[in-house]
Amino acid sequence: MLKFQVRRWSERPRMLVFMLGVMLPAAGFIVAGASYLRNIQRNKAIEAVIQREHQQVLAIAEKRIDARAYDIAEEARAKFPDVNQGDRLEAFLVAHPDIAHAVLWAGKGHVQGQSQPARMNEPAFGEEGKEFSSMIGHWFDPESESKDWIAKLKKMEAKEGKHVYLTDNWVSRGDKWQYQSLVLFVPRGSTAEHPALAGFVYDTDYLKDKFFPQALNDVLPNQNQNDTHPQPVIMVRTVKDHAPLATSLRWDGGSPEVERSFEGVFPGLVLGIKLRGTTIANISNHFVQTAFLILGALSLLMGGGMLLTYRNVARELALAKLKSDFVSNVSHELRTPLALIRLYAETLELGRISNPGKRQEYYEIIRKESERLTSLINNILDFSRIESGKKEYSFRETDVADLVRSTLESYRFEIEQDGFQFEQKIDNDLPQVWVDREAIARSLLNLVNNAVKYSATEKYLGVNLYRHNGGVNLEVVDHGIGISAKEQPKIFEKFYRVGDPLVHNTKGSGLGLSLVRHIVQAHGGEVAVESEPGQGSKFIITLPVQTAEVQQAKGMSA
């Protein structure tokens, strides 16, 4: 008992090492991952990353829109009348319906302005055209200011290769301020002696309906109307109004999440971007939630893996202990009959026993111990053959009643000598059964042996053989220590021995019931146990009654 307890406690440090070496690092990984995700969620790191990406998209969009504006303005400038062709301003506007107003300054007092003639019949535009004509003198006639603009344009042309300068122009229509784009440049024919300055204005309607929609869709060319996934969409608004001036193709309303003011070509305008159908916060939350779910799934997998590993390690430790106990028990069981055989043989050899009856008793002891030794060795050899898959059975038609009687008869003397009450009930007219005689006899003897070993107080042994449900049942009954319900499924496993101290005080190999189960299953039968602690046990072997052909096939496969 003491030895058993010490071995059980010796396994615990191994499991503790496993817990510290495997489970703690895994738990640390899970906790660190969860903490990292919480930190991301708290600091809105994902949102910051998406916002930086959107800022980059807006910066690229602004550059492309600026380049497009310069190209269109340069194309119009190339067709603008020369300094001495002020009378052609109207023809220029007719050829460029997107331009609302044009102006040509050729020196102090020489300024000409013209508004788009096709729109002068519009009341609001007509008033705007008149106001434009009255204001251009105040804009351009301060000769010093016009010359400053000319110098600035010359410098920009030399430095950047650009011939036009674009800026904002605000006009009032009704109760709202409208954004226009003013383009200034030096017209052909301008000289140092006779400097000239020209310009034209792109109207709000053109910017809103044509220029910006086309420019924004060029920035985001792959807008798929049928795509339900979140897509970036862009809008342009004025600094004085939060409503969009123009939007990209799939803009779905709402407010932009990231904005950027135009720095050069379109001062007073703001670019905005968002994701269609969702928000940056939603994406961030979805990412964090998905990451938590993945971490949770990984945690479950790791936990399951560690549990399986723990169980495997525990089983290996238990198996190692069982094997150690097996070697110890088998060694003891081998040593006991060998010692008795040697003792009685030496006694007889030395001639110390003169009584013929005593000598006969010694001979019987030597025979019984040798039979016991043979049975133990046969069990071990059978177990070895079973483990290596080399166990073969020799099936033949057998009178199972005669087999049971002869087997018990050879063991009856030892049973009765141990003080057991022995009962045997064998039905008549039992059918012939195809079995391996030696294997079935060994199974019966193993069950009888167990009944004898574990019935120290109430010594009763019963063996019953009868017909049952088309088969033959062989029962071995005792009034011994019994087996608990939780132990019963395990007793047929190799090396397993019940945890009752009474069992561990009785030596055994732990192979007997495992061999019985294998032998019975090889015969196509079943073995079961009915038992309660302190009430004894009943082991039931069920052998099927089958044709010779079926049994021969089983013998070949076994």
PDB file of N, CA, C and O in Angstrom, residues 479-550:
ATOM      1  N   HIS A 479     -18.245 -14.575  -4.329  1.00  0.00           N
ATOM      2  CA  HIS A 479     -18.764 -13.680  -3.290  1.00  0.00           C
ATOM      3  C   HIS A 479     -17.625 -12.857  -2.698  1.00  0.00           C
ATOM      4  O   HIS A 479     -17.577 -12.632  -1.495  1.00  0.00           O
ATOM      5  N   GLY A 480     -16.740 -12.421  -3.560  1.00  0.00           N
ATOM      6  CA  GLY A 480     -15.537 -11.728  -3.125  1.00  0.00           C
ATOM      7  C   GLY A 480     -15.727 -10.239  -2.915  1.00  0.00           C
ATOM      8  O   GLY A 480     -16.822  -9.753  -2.609  1.00  0.00           O
ATOM      9  N   ILE A 481     -14.646  -9.476  -3.140  1.00  0.00           N
ATOM     10  CA  ILE A 481     -14.632  -8.040  -2.796  1.00  0.00           C
ATOM     11  C   ILE A 481     -15.478  -7.199  -3.742  1.00  0.00           C
ATOM     12  O   ILE A 481     -15.862  -6.088  -3.403  1.00  0.00           O
ATOM     13  N   GLY A 482     -15.765  -7.703  -4.946  1.00  0.00           N
ATOM     14  CA  GLY A 482     -16.580  -6.949  -5.897  1.00  0.00           C
ATOM     15  C   GLY A 482     -15.818  -5.826  -6.591  1.00  0.00           C
ATOM     16  O   GLY A 482     -14.659  -5.526  -6.259  1.00  0.00           O
ATOM     17  N   ILE A 483     -16.487  -5.218  -7.541  1.00  0.00           N
ATOM     18  CA  ILE A 483     -15.871  -4.157  -8.365  1.00  0.00           C
ATOM     19  C   ILE A 483     -16.854  -3.004  -8.465  1.00  0.00           C
ATOM     20  O   ILE A 483     -18.040  -3.218  -8.749  1.00  0.00           O
ATOM     21  N   SER A 484     -16.384  -1.777  -8.261  1.00  0.00           N
ATOM     22  CA  SER A 484     -17.257  -0.599  -8.361  1.00  0.00           C
ATOM     23  C   SER A 484     -17.667  -0.361  -9.809  1.00  0.00           C
ATOM     24  O   SER A 484     -16.983  -0.778 -10.752  1.00  0.00           O
ATOM     25  N   ALA A 485     -18.784   0.348  -9.984  1.00  0.00           N
ATOM     26  CA  ALA A 485     -19.315   0.594 -11.339  1.00  0.00           C
ATOM     27  C   ALA A 485     -18.338   1.367 -12.208  1.00  0.00           C
ATOM     28  O   ALA A 485     -18.197   1.104 -13.404  1.00  0.00           O
ATOM     29  N   LYS A 486     -17.631   2.337 -11.626  1.00  0.00           N
ATOM     30  CA  LYS A 486     -16.711   3.153 -12.434  1.00  0.00           C
ATOM     31  C   LYS A 486     -15.466   2.378 -12.859  1.00  0.00           C
ATOM     32  O   LYS A 486     -14.794   2.744 -13.825  1.00  0.00           O
ATOM     33  N   GLU A 487     -15.136   1.314 -12.125  1.00  0.00           N
ATOM     34  CA  GLU A 487     -13.964   0.518 -12.463  1.00  0.00           C
ATOM     35  C   GLU A 487     -14.275  -0.561 -13.503  1.00  0.00           C
ATOM     36  O   GLU A 487     -13.382  -1.036 -14.194  1.00  0.00           O
ATOM     37  N   GLN A 488     -15.540  -0.957 -13.584  1.00  0.00           N
ATOM     38  CA  GLN A 488     -15.906  -2.102 -14.419  1.00  0.00           C
ATOM     39  C   GLN A 488     -15.526  -1.939 -15.897  1.00  0.00           C
ATOM     40  O   GLN A 488     -15.051  -2.896 -16.508  1.00  0.00           O
ATOM     41  N   PRO A 489     -15.692  -0.736 -16.518  1.00  0.00           N
ATOM     42  CA  PRO A 489     -15.295  -0.623 -17.935  1.00  0.00           C
ATOM     43  C   PRO A 489     -13.783  -0.745 -18.154  1.00  0.00           C
ATOM     44  O   PRO A 489     -13.341  -0.973 -19.279  1.00  0.00           O
ATOM     45  N   LYS A 490     -12.982  -0.572 -17.095  1.00  0.00           N
ATOM     46  CA  LYS A 490     -11.530  -0.530 -17.253  1.00  0.00           C
ATOM     47  C   LYS A 490     -10.833  -1.854 -16.965  1.00  0.00           C
ATOM     48  O   LYS A 490      -9.660  -2.014 -17.312  1.00  0.00           O
ATOM     49  N   ILE A 491     -11.536  -2.785 -16.294  1.00  0.00           N
ATOM     50  CA  ILE A 491     -10.832  -3.976 -15.805  1.00  0.00           C
ATOM     51  C   ILE A 491     -10.356  -4.892 -16.927  1.00  0.00           C
ATOM     52  O   ILE A 491      -9.491  -5.736 -16.714  1.00  0.00           O
ATOM     53  N   PHE A 492     -10.911  -4.720 -18.144  1.00  0.00           N
ATOM     54  CA  PHE A 492     -10.484  -5.563 -19.255  1.00  0.00           C
ATOM     55  C   PHE A 492      -9.320  -4.937 -20.032  1.00  0.00           C
ATOM     56  O   PHE A 492      -8.896  -5.479 -21.049  1.00  0.00           O
ATOM     57  N   GLU A 493      -8.814  -3.759 -19.582  1.00  0.00           N
ATOM     58  CA  GLU A 493      -7.661  -3.137 -20.227  1.00  0.00           C
ATOM     59  C   GLU A 493      -6.374  -3.803 -19.732  1.00  0.00           C
ATOM     60  O   GLU A 493      -6.295  -4.238 -18.573  1.00  0.00           O
ATOM     61  N   LYS A 494      -5.389  -3.829 -20.607  1.00  0.00           N
ATOM     62  CA  LYS A 494      -4.126  -4.471 -20.240  1.00  0.00           C
ATOM     63  C   LYS A 494      -3.456  -3.708 -19.098  1.00  0.00           C
ATOM     64  O   LYS A 494      -3.483  -2.479 -19.042  1.00  0.00           O
ATOM     65  N   PHE A 495      -2.857  -4.448 -18.197  1.00  0.00           N
ATOM     66  CA  PHE A 495      -2.109  -3.957 -17.036  1.00  0.00           C
ATOM     67  C   PHE A 495      -2.992  -3.327 -15.959  1.00  0.00           C
ATOM     68  O   PHE A 495      -2.507  -2.964 -14.898  1.00  0.00           O
ATOM     69  N   TYR A 496      -4.292  -3.097 -16.269  1.00  0.00           N
ATOM     70  CA  TYR A 496      -5.116  -2.352 -15.319  1.00  0.00           C
ATOM     71  C   TYR A 496      -5.454  -3.227 -14.121  1.00  0.00           C
ATOM     72  O   TYR A 496      -5.829  -4.391 -14.260  1.00  0.00           O
ATOM     73  N   ARG A 497      -5.358  -2.618 -12.934  1.00  0.00           N
ATOM     74  CA  ARG A 497      -5.764  -3.296 -11.705  1.00  0.00           C
ATOM     75  C   ARG A 497      -6.603  -2.319 -10.885  1.00  0.00           C
ATOM     76  O   ARG A 497      -6.307  -1.122 -10.804  1.00  0.00           O
ATOM     77  N   VAL A 498      -7.662  -2.826 -10.292  1.00  0.00           N
ATOM     78  CA  VAL A 498      -8.588  -1.990  -9.524  1.00  0.00           C
ATOM     79  C   VAL A 498      -7.838  -1.323  -8.377  1.00  0.00           C
ATOM     80  O   VAL A 498      -6.907  -1.899  -7.797  1.00  0.00           O
ATOM     81  N   GLY A 499      -8.256  -0.066  -8.070  1.00  0.00           N
ATOM     82  CA  GLY A 499      -7.553   0.708  -7.054  1.00  0.00           C
ATOM     83  C   GLY A 499      -7.812   0.285  -5.624  1.00  0.00           C
ATOM     84  O   GLY A 499      -7.306   0.906  -4.690  1.00  0.00           O
ATOM     85  N   ASP A 500      -8.612  -0.756  -5.406  1.00  0.00           N
ATOM     86  CA  ASP A 500      -8.887  -1.229  -4.040  1.00  0.00           C
ATOM     87  C   ASP A 500      -7.599  -1.753  -3.412  1.00  0.00           C
ATOM     88  O   ASP A 500      -6.880  -2.552  -4.016  1.00  0.00           O
ATOM     89  N   PRO A 501      -7.271  -1.352  -2.160  1.00  0.00           N
ATOM     90  CA  PRO A 501      -6.053  -1.856  -1.503  1.00  0.00           C
ATOM     91  C   PRO A 501      -6.015  -3.375  -1.410  1.00  0.00           C
ATOM     92  O   PRO A 501      -4.948  -3.980  -1.456  1.00  0.00           O
ATOM     93  N   LEU A 502      -7.207  -4.008  -1.296  1.00  0.00           N
ATOM     94  CA  LEU A 502      -7.240  -5.469  -1.209  1.00  0.00           C
ATOM     95  C   LEU A 502      -6.722  -6.106  -2.498  1.00  0.00           C
ATOM     96  O   LEU A 502      -6.135  -7.184  -2.481  1.00  0.00           O
ATOM     97  N   VAL A 503      -6.943  -5.423  -3.600  1.00  0.00           N
ATOM     98  CA  VAL A 503      -6.449  -5.929  -4.883  1.00  0.00           C
ATOM     99  C   VAL A 503      -4.947  -5.795  -4.950  1.00  0.00           C
ATOM    100  O   VAL A 503      -4.222  -6.707  -5.365  1.00  0.00           O
ATOM    101  N   HIS A 504      -4.426  -4.651  -4.523  1.00  0.00           N
ATOM    102  CA  HIS A 504      -2.985  -4.419  -4.633  1.00  0.00           C
ATOM    103  C   HIS A 504      -2.183  -5.207  -3.607  1.00  0.00           C
ATOM    104  O   HIS A 504      -0.978  -5.355  -3.759  1.00  0.00           O
ATOM    105  N   ASN A 505      -2.844  -5.703  -2.594  1.00  0.00           N
ATOM    106  CA  ASN A 505      -2.157  -6.598  -1.661  1.00  0.00           C
ATOM    107  C   ASN A 505      -2.074  -8.012  -2.207  1.00  0.00           C
ATOM    108  O   ASN A 505      -1.379  -8.855  -1.666  1.00  0.00           O
ATOM    109  N   THR A 506      -2.825  -8.276  -3.284  1.00  0.00           N
ATOM    110  CA  THR A 506      -2.806  -9.581  -3.943  1.00  0.00           C
ATOM    111  C   THR A 506      -2.032  -9.450  -5.237  1.00  0.00           C
ATOM    112  O   THR A 506      -2.372  -8.619  -6.090  1.00  0.00           O
ATOM    113  N   LYS A 507      -0.993 -10.212  -5.393  1.00  0.00           N
ATOM    114  CA  LYS A 507      -0.156 -10.088  -6.577  1.00  0.00           C
ATOM    115  C   LYS A 507      -0.883 -10.600  -7.814  1.00  0.00           C
ATOM    116  O   LYS A 507      -1.642 -11.580  -7.758  1.00  0.00           O
ATOM    117  N   GLY A 508      -0.604  -9.949  -8.935  1.00  0.00           N
ATOM    118  CA  GLY A 508      -1.170 -10.356 -10.211  1.00  0.00           C
ATOM    119  C   GLY A 508      -0.518  -9.589 -11.330  1.00  0.00           C
ATOM    120  O   GLY A 508       0.080  -8.530 -11.110  1.00  0.00           O
ATOM    121  N   SER A 509      -0.636 -10.113 -12.539  1.00  0.00           N
ATOM    122  CA  SER A 509       0.033  -9.480 -13.687  1.00  0.00           C
ATOM    123  C   SER A 509      -0.809  -8.396 -14.337  1.00  0.00           C
ATOM    124  O   SER A 509      -0.289  -7.551 -15.063  1.00  0.00           O
ATOM    125  N   GLY A 510      -2.130  -8.414 -14.104  1.00  0.00           N
ATOM    126  CA  GLY A 510      -2.990  -7.439 -14.775  1.00  0.00           C
ATOM    127  C   GLY A 510      -3.280  -7.802 -16.216  1.00  0.00           C
ATOM    128  O   GLY A 510      -3.762  -6.961 -16.982  1.00  0.00           O
ATOM    129  N   LEU A 511      -3.006  -9.040 -16.622  1.00  0.00           N
ATOM    130  CA  LEU A 511      -3.209  -9.466 -18.009  1.00  0.00           C
ATOM    131  C   LEU A 511      -4.398 -10.402 -18.169  1.00  0.00           C
ATOM    132  O   LEU A 511      -4.912 -10.562 -19.275  1.00  0.00           O
ATOM    133  N   GLY A 512      -4.823 -11.042 -17.088  1.00  0.00           N
ATOM    134  CA  GLY A 512      -5.808 -12.116 -17.203  1.00  0.00           C
ATOM    135  C   GLY A 512      -7.075 -11.701 -17.901  1.00  0.00           C
ATOM    136  O   GLY A 512      -7.496 -12.324 -18.883  1.00  0.00           O
ATOM    137  N   LEU A 513      -7.726 -10.640 -17.423  1.00  0.00           N
ATOM    138  CA  LEU A 513      -9.000 -10.223 -18.009  1.00  0.00           C
ATOM    139  C   LEU A 513      -8.819  -9.659 -19.410  1.00  0.00           C
ATOM    140  O   LEU A 513      -9.708  -9.794 -20.260  1.00  0.00           O
ATOM    141  N   SER A 514      -7.677  -9.012 -19.662  1.00  0.00           N
ATOM    142  CA  SER A 514      -7.391  -8.526 -21.017  1.00  0.00           C
ATOM    143  C   SER A 514      -7.314  -9.695 -21.993  1.00  0.00           C
ATOM    144  O   SER A 514      -7.842  -9.640 -23.116  1.00  0.00           O
ATOM    145  N   LEU A 515      -6.673 -10.794 -21.573  1.00  0.00           N
ATOM    146  CA  LEU A 515      -6.585 -11.994 -22.414  1.00  0.00           C
ATOM    147  C   LEU A 515      -7.958 -12.622 -22.609  1.00  0.00           C
ATOM    148  O   LEU A 515      -8.296 -13.082 -23.714  1.00  0.00           O
ATOM    149  N   VAL A 516      -8.753 -12.667 -21.530  1.00  0.00           N
ATOM    150  CA  VAL A 516     -10.099 -13.234 -21.646  1.00  0.00           C
ATOM    151  C   VAL A 516     -10.904 -12.472 -22.694  1.00  0.00           C
ATOM    152  O   VAL A 516     -11.561 -13.074 -23.556  1.00  0.00           O
ATOM    153  N   ARG A 517     -10.870 -11.130 -22.635  1.00  0.00           N
ATOM    154  CA  ARG A 517     -11.633 -10.338 -23.602  1.00  0.00           C
ATOM    155  C   ARG A 517     -11.163 -10.611 -25.029  1.00  0.00           C
ATOM    156  O   ARG A 517     -11.985 -10.787 -25.942  1.00  0.00           O
ATOM    157  N   HIS A 518      -9.850 -10.652 -25.249  1.00  0.00           N
ATOM    158  CA  HIS A 518      -9.348 -10.878 -26.601  1.00  0.00           C
ATOM    159  C   HIS A 518      -9.751 -12.261 -27.117  1.00  0.00           C
ATOM    160  O   HIS A 518     -10.170 -12.416 -28.266  1.00  0.00           O
ATOM    161  N   ILE A 519      -9.629 -13.263 -26.259  1.00  0.00           N
ATOM    162  CA  ILE A 519      -9.970 -14.628 -26.684  1.00  0.00           C
ATOM    163  C   ILE A 519     -11.452 -14.726 -27.035  1.00  0.00           C
ATOM    164  O   ILE A 519     -11.835 -15.281 -28.080  1.00  0.00           O
ATOM    165  N   VAL A 520     -12.310 -14.177 -26.173  1.00  0.00           N
ATOM    166  CA  VAL A 520     -13.762 -14.250 -26.410  1.00  0.00           C
ATOM    167  C   VAL A 520     -14.137 -13.487 -27.675  1.00  0.00           C
ATOM    168  O   VAL A 520     -14.944 -13.959 -28.488  1.00  0.00           O
ATOM    169  N   GLN A 521     -13.567 -12.305 -27.874  1.00  0.00           N
ATOM    170  CA  GLN A 521     -13.879 -11.532 -29.083  1.00  0.00           C
ATOM    171  C   GLN A 521     -13.388 -12.237 -30.337  1.00  0.00           C
ATOM    172  O   GLN A 521     -14.029 -12.155 -31.392  1.00  0.00           O
ATOM    173  N   ALA A 522     -12.251 -12.923 -30.226  1.00  0.00           N
ATOM    174  CA  ALA A 522     -11.760 -13.691 -31.368  1.00  0.00           C
ATOM    175  C   ALA A 522     -12.712 -14.826 -31.722  1.00  0.00           C
ATOM    176  O   ALA A 522     -12.743 -15.284 -32.877  1.00  0.00           O
ATOM    177  N   HIS A 523     -13.505 -15.298 -30.763  1.00  0.00           N
ATOM    178  CA  HIS A 523     -14.504 -16.337 -31.008  1.00  0.00           C
ATOM    179  C   HIS A 523     -15.850 -15.740 -31.425  1.00  0.00           C
ATOM    180  O   HIS A 523     -16.834 -16.480 -31.544  1.00  0.00           O
ATOM    181  N   GLY A 524     -15.898 -14.432 -31.609  1.00  0.00           N
ATOM    182  CA  GLY A 524     -17.148 -13.782 -32.000  1.00  0.00           C
ATOM    183  C   GLY A 524     -18.098 -13.573 -30.851  1.00  0.00           C
ATOM    184  O   GLY A 524     -19.287 -13.303 -31.057  1.00  0.00           O
ATOM    185  N   GLY A 525     -17.597 -13.707 -29.613  1.00  0.00           N
ATOM    186  CA  GLY A 525     -18.446 -13.572 -28.442  1.00  0.00           C
ATOM    187  C   GLY A 525     -18.216 -12.287 -27.686  1.00  0.00           C
ATOM    188  O   GLY A 525     -17.539 -11.368 -28.153  1.00  0.00           O
ATOM    189  N   GLU A 526     -18.791 -12.246 -26.471  1.00  0.00           N
ATOM    190  CA  GLU A 526     -18.667 -11.076 -25.616  1.00  0.00           C
ATOM    191  C   GLU A 526     -18.404 -11.524 -24.184  1.00  0.00           C
ATOM    192  O   GLU A 526     -18.800 -12.622 -23.781  1.00  0.00           O
ATOM    193  N   VAL A 527     -17.754 -10.637 -23.434  1.00  0.00           N
ATOM    194  CA  VAL A 527     -17.545 -10.886 -22.020  1.00  0.00           C
ATOM    195  C   VAL A 527     -18.049  -9.677 -21.256  1.00  0.00           C
ATOM    196  O   VAL A 527     -17.834  -8.531 -21.658  1.00  0.00           O
ATOM    197  N   ALA A 528     -18.792  -9.920 -20.180  1.00  0.00           N
ATOM    198  CA  ALA A 528     -19.371  -8.834 -19.380  1.00  0.00           C
ATOM    199  C   ALA A 528     -19.196  -9.164 -17.910  1.00  0.00           C
ATOM    200  O   ALA A 528     -18.857 -10.290 -17.538  1.00  0.00           O
ATOM    201  N   VAL A 529     -19.421  -8.149 -17.077  1.00  0.00           N
ATOM    202  CA  VAL A 529     -19.300  -8.334 -15.633  1.00  0.00           C
ATOM    203  C   VAL A 529     -20.479  -7.659 -14.943  1.00  0.00           C
ATOM    204  O   VAL A 529     -20.939  -6.596 -15.358  1.00  0.00           O
ATOM    205  N   GLU A 530     -20.990  -8.345 -13.909  1.00  0.00           N
ATOM    206  CA  GLU A 530     -22.005  -7.771 -13.029  1.00  0.00           C
ATOM    207  C   GLU A 530     -21.444  -7.837 -11.617  1.00  0.00           C
ATOM    208  O   GLU A 530     -21.114  -8.918 -11.133  1.00  0.00           O
ATOM    209  N   SER A 531     -21.319  -6.666 -10.970  1.00  0.00           N
ATOM    210  CA  SER A 531     -20.646  -6.675  -9.672  1.00  0.00           C
ATOM    211  C   SER A 531     -21.010  -5.445  -8.861  1.00  0.00           C
ATOM    212  O   SER A 531     -21.371  -4.396  -9.420  1.00  0.00           O
ATOM    213  N   GLU A 532     -20.923  -5.623  -7.528  1.00  0.00           N
ATOM    214  CA  GLU A 532     -21.049  -4.510  -6.593  1.00  0.00           C
ATOM    215  C   GLU A 532     -19.996  -4.698  -5.516  1.00  0.00           C
ATOM    216  O   GLU A 532     -19.709  -5.836  -5.112  1.00  0.00           O
ATOM    217  N   PRO A 533     -19.407  -3.598  -5.049  1.00  0.00           N
ATOM    218  CA  PRO A 533     -18.388  -3.724  -4.001  1.00  0.00           C
ATOM    219  C   PRO A 533     -18.931  -4.455  -2.775  1.00  0.00           C
ATOM    220  O   PRO A 533     -19.998  -4.126  -2.262  1.00  0.00           O
ATOM    221  N   GLY A 534     -18.164  -5.468  -2.335  1.00  0.00           N
ATOM    222  CA  GLY A 534     -18.551  -6.247  -1.157  1.00  0.00           C
ATOM    223  C   GLY A 534     -19.595  -7.305  -1.414  1.00  0.00           C
ATOM    224  O   GLY A 534     -19.932  -8.071  -0.501  1.00  0.00           O
ATOM    225  N   GLN A 535     -20.145  -7.358  -2.646  1.00  0.00           N
ATOM    226  CA  GLN A 535     -21.210  -8.314  -2.951  1.00  0.00           C
ATOM    227  C   GLN A 535     -20.773  -9.387  -3.943  1.00  0.00           C
ATOM    228  O   GLN A 535     -21.593 -10.190  -4.384  1.00  0.00           O
ATOM    229  N   GLY A 536     -19.527  -9.390  -4.313  1.00  0.00           N
ATOM    230  CA  GLY A 536     -19.051 -10.396  -5.246  1.00  0.00           C
ATOM    231  C   GLY A 536     -19.207  -9.975  -6.699  1.00  0.00           C
ATOM    232  O   GLY A 536     -19.666  -8.866  -6.997  1.00  0.00           O
ATOM    233  N   SER A 537     -18.844 -10.868  -7.617  1.00  0.00           N
ATOM    234  CA  SER A 537     -18.845 -10.556  -9.054  1.00  0.00           C
ATOM    235  C   SER A 537     -19.353 -11.752  -9.837  1.00  0.00           C
ATOM    236  O   SER A 537     -19.226 -12.910  -9.408  1.00  0.00           O
ATOM    237  N   LYS A 538     -19.913 -11.436 -10.996  1.00  0.00           N
ATOM    238  CA  LYS A 538     -20.305 -12.479 -11.943  1.00  0.00           C
ATOM    239  C   LYS A 538     -19.750 -12.107 -13.315  1.00  0.00           C
ATOM    240  O   LYS A 538     -20.115 -11.065 -13.870  1.00  0.00           O
ATOM    241  N   PHE A 539     -18.857 -12.925 -13.841  1.00  0.00           N
ATOM    242  CA  PHE A 539     -18.310 -12.735 -15.183  1.00  0.00           C
ATOM    243  C   PHE A 539     -19.049 -13.659 -16.130  1.00  0.00           C
ATOM    244  O   PHE A 539     -19.214 -14.862 -15.849  1.00  0.00           O
ATOM    245  N   ILE A 540     -19.495 -13.108 -17.252  1.00  0.00           N
ATOM    246  CA  ILE A 540     -20.327 -13.848 -18.205  1.00  0.00           C
ATOM    247  C   ILE A 540     -19.645 -13.852 -19.560  1.00  0.00           C
ATOM    248  O   ILE A 540     -19.419 -12.790 -20.161  1.00  0.00           O
ATOM    249  N   ILE A 541     -19.295 -15.029 -20.042  1.00  0.00           N
ATOM    250  CA  ILE A 541     -18.761 -15.203 -21.395  1.00  0.00           C
ATOM    251  C   ILE A 541     -19.880 -15.727 -22.278  1.00  0.00           C
ATOM    252  O   ILE A 541     -20.503 -16.751 -21.966  1.00  0.00           O
ATOM    253  N   THR A 542     -20.164 -15.020 -23.356  1.00  0.00           N
ATOM    254  CA  THR A 542     -21.187 -15.441 -24.316  1.00  0.00           C
ATOM    255  C   THR A 542     -20.499 -15.893 -25.592  1.00  0.00           C
ATOM    256  O   THR A 542     -19.793 -15.106 -26.234  1.00  0.00           O
ATOM    257  N   LEU A 543     -20.708 -17.182 -25.959  1.00  0.00           N
ATOM    258  CA  LEU A 543     -20.115 -17.745 -27.179  1.00  0.00           C
ATOM    259  C   LEU A 543     -21.234 -18.033 -28.171  1.00  0.00           C
ATOM    260  O   LEU A 543     -22.226 -18.678 -27.823  1.00  0.00           O
ATOM    261  N   PRO A 544     -21.092 -17.542 -29.418  1.00  0.00           N
ATOM    262  CA  PRO A 544     -22.150 -17.806 -30.407  1.00  0.00           C
ATOM    263  C   PRO A 544     -22.081 -19.247 -30.914  1.00  0.00           C
ATOM    264  O   PRO A 544     -21.019 -19.857 -30.944  1.00  0.00           O
ATOM    265  N   VAL A 545     -23.233 -19.767 -31.308  1.00  0.00           N
ATOM    266  CA  VAL A 545     -23.296 -21.075 -31.961  1.00  0.00           C
ATOM    267  C   VAL A 545     -23.419 -20.818 -33.448  1.00  0.00           C
ATOM    268  O   VAL A 545     -24.449 -20.331 -33.918  1.00  0.00           O
ATOM    269  N   GLN A 546     -22.368 -21.119 -34.189  1.00  0.00           N
ATOM    270  CA  GLN A 546     -22.331 -20.814 -35.608  1.00  0.00           C
ATOM    271  C   GLN A 546     -21.917 -22.044 -36.388  1.00  0.00           C
ATOM    272  O   GLN A 546     -21.464 -23.044 -35.834  1.00  0.00           O
ATOM    273  N   THR A 547     -22.016 -21.921 -37.718  1.00  0.00           N
ATOM    274  CA  THR A 547     -21.648 -23.040 -38.588  1.00  0.00           C
ATOM    275  C   THR A 547     -20.143 -23.193 -38.626  1.00  0.00           C
ATOM    276  O   THR A 547     -19.379 -22.275 -38.294  1.00  0.00           O
ATOM    277  N   ALA A 548     -19.719 -24.352 -39.090  1.00  0.00           N
ATOM    278  CA  ALA A 548     -18.281 -24.622 -39.179  1.00  0.00           C
ATOM    279  C   ALA A 548     -17.590 -23.666 -40.140  1.00  0.00           C
ATOM    280  O   ALA A 548     -16.467 -23.234 -39.911  1.00  0.00           O
ATOM    281  N   GLU A 549     -18.303 -23.291 -41.254  1.00  0.00           N
ATOM    282  CA  GLU A 549     -17.680 -22.409 -42.246  1.00  0.00           C
ATOM    283  C   GLU A 549     -17.383 -21.041 -41.648  1.00  0.00           C
ATOM    284  O   GLU A 549     -16.312 -20.459 -41.862  1.00  0.00           O
ATOM    285  N   VAL A 550     -18.336 -20.512 -40.859  1.00  0.00           N
ATOM    286  CA  VAL A 550     -18.135 -19.189 -40.241  1.00  0.00           C
ATOM    287  C   VAL A 550     -16.996 -19.242 -39.249  1.00  0.00           C
ATOM    288  O   VAL A 550     -16.123 -18.378 -39.208  1.00  0.00           O
TER     289      VAL A 550
END
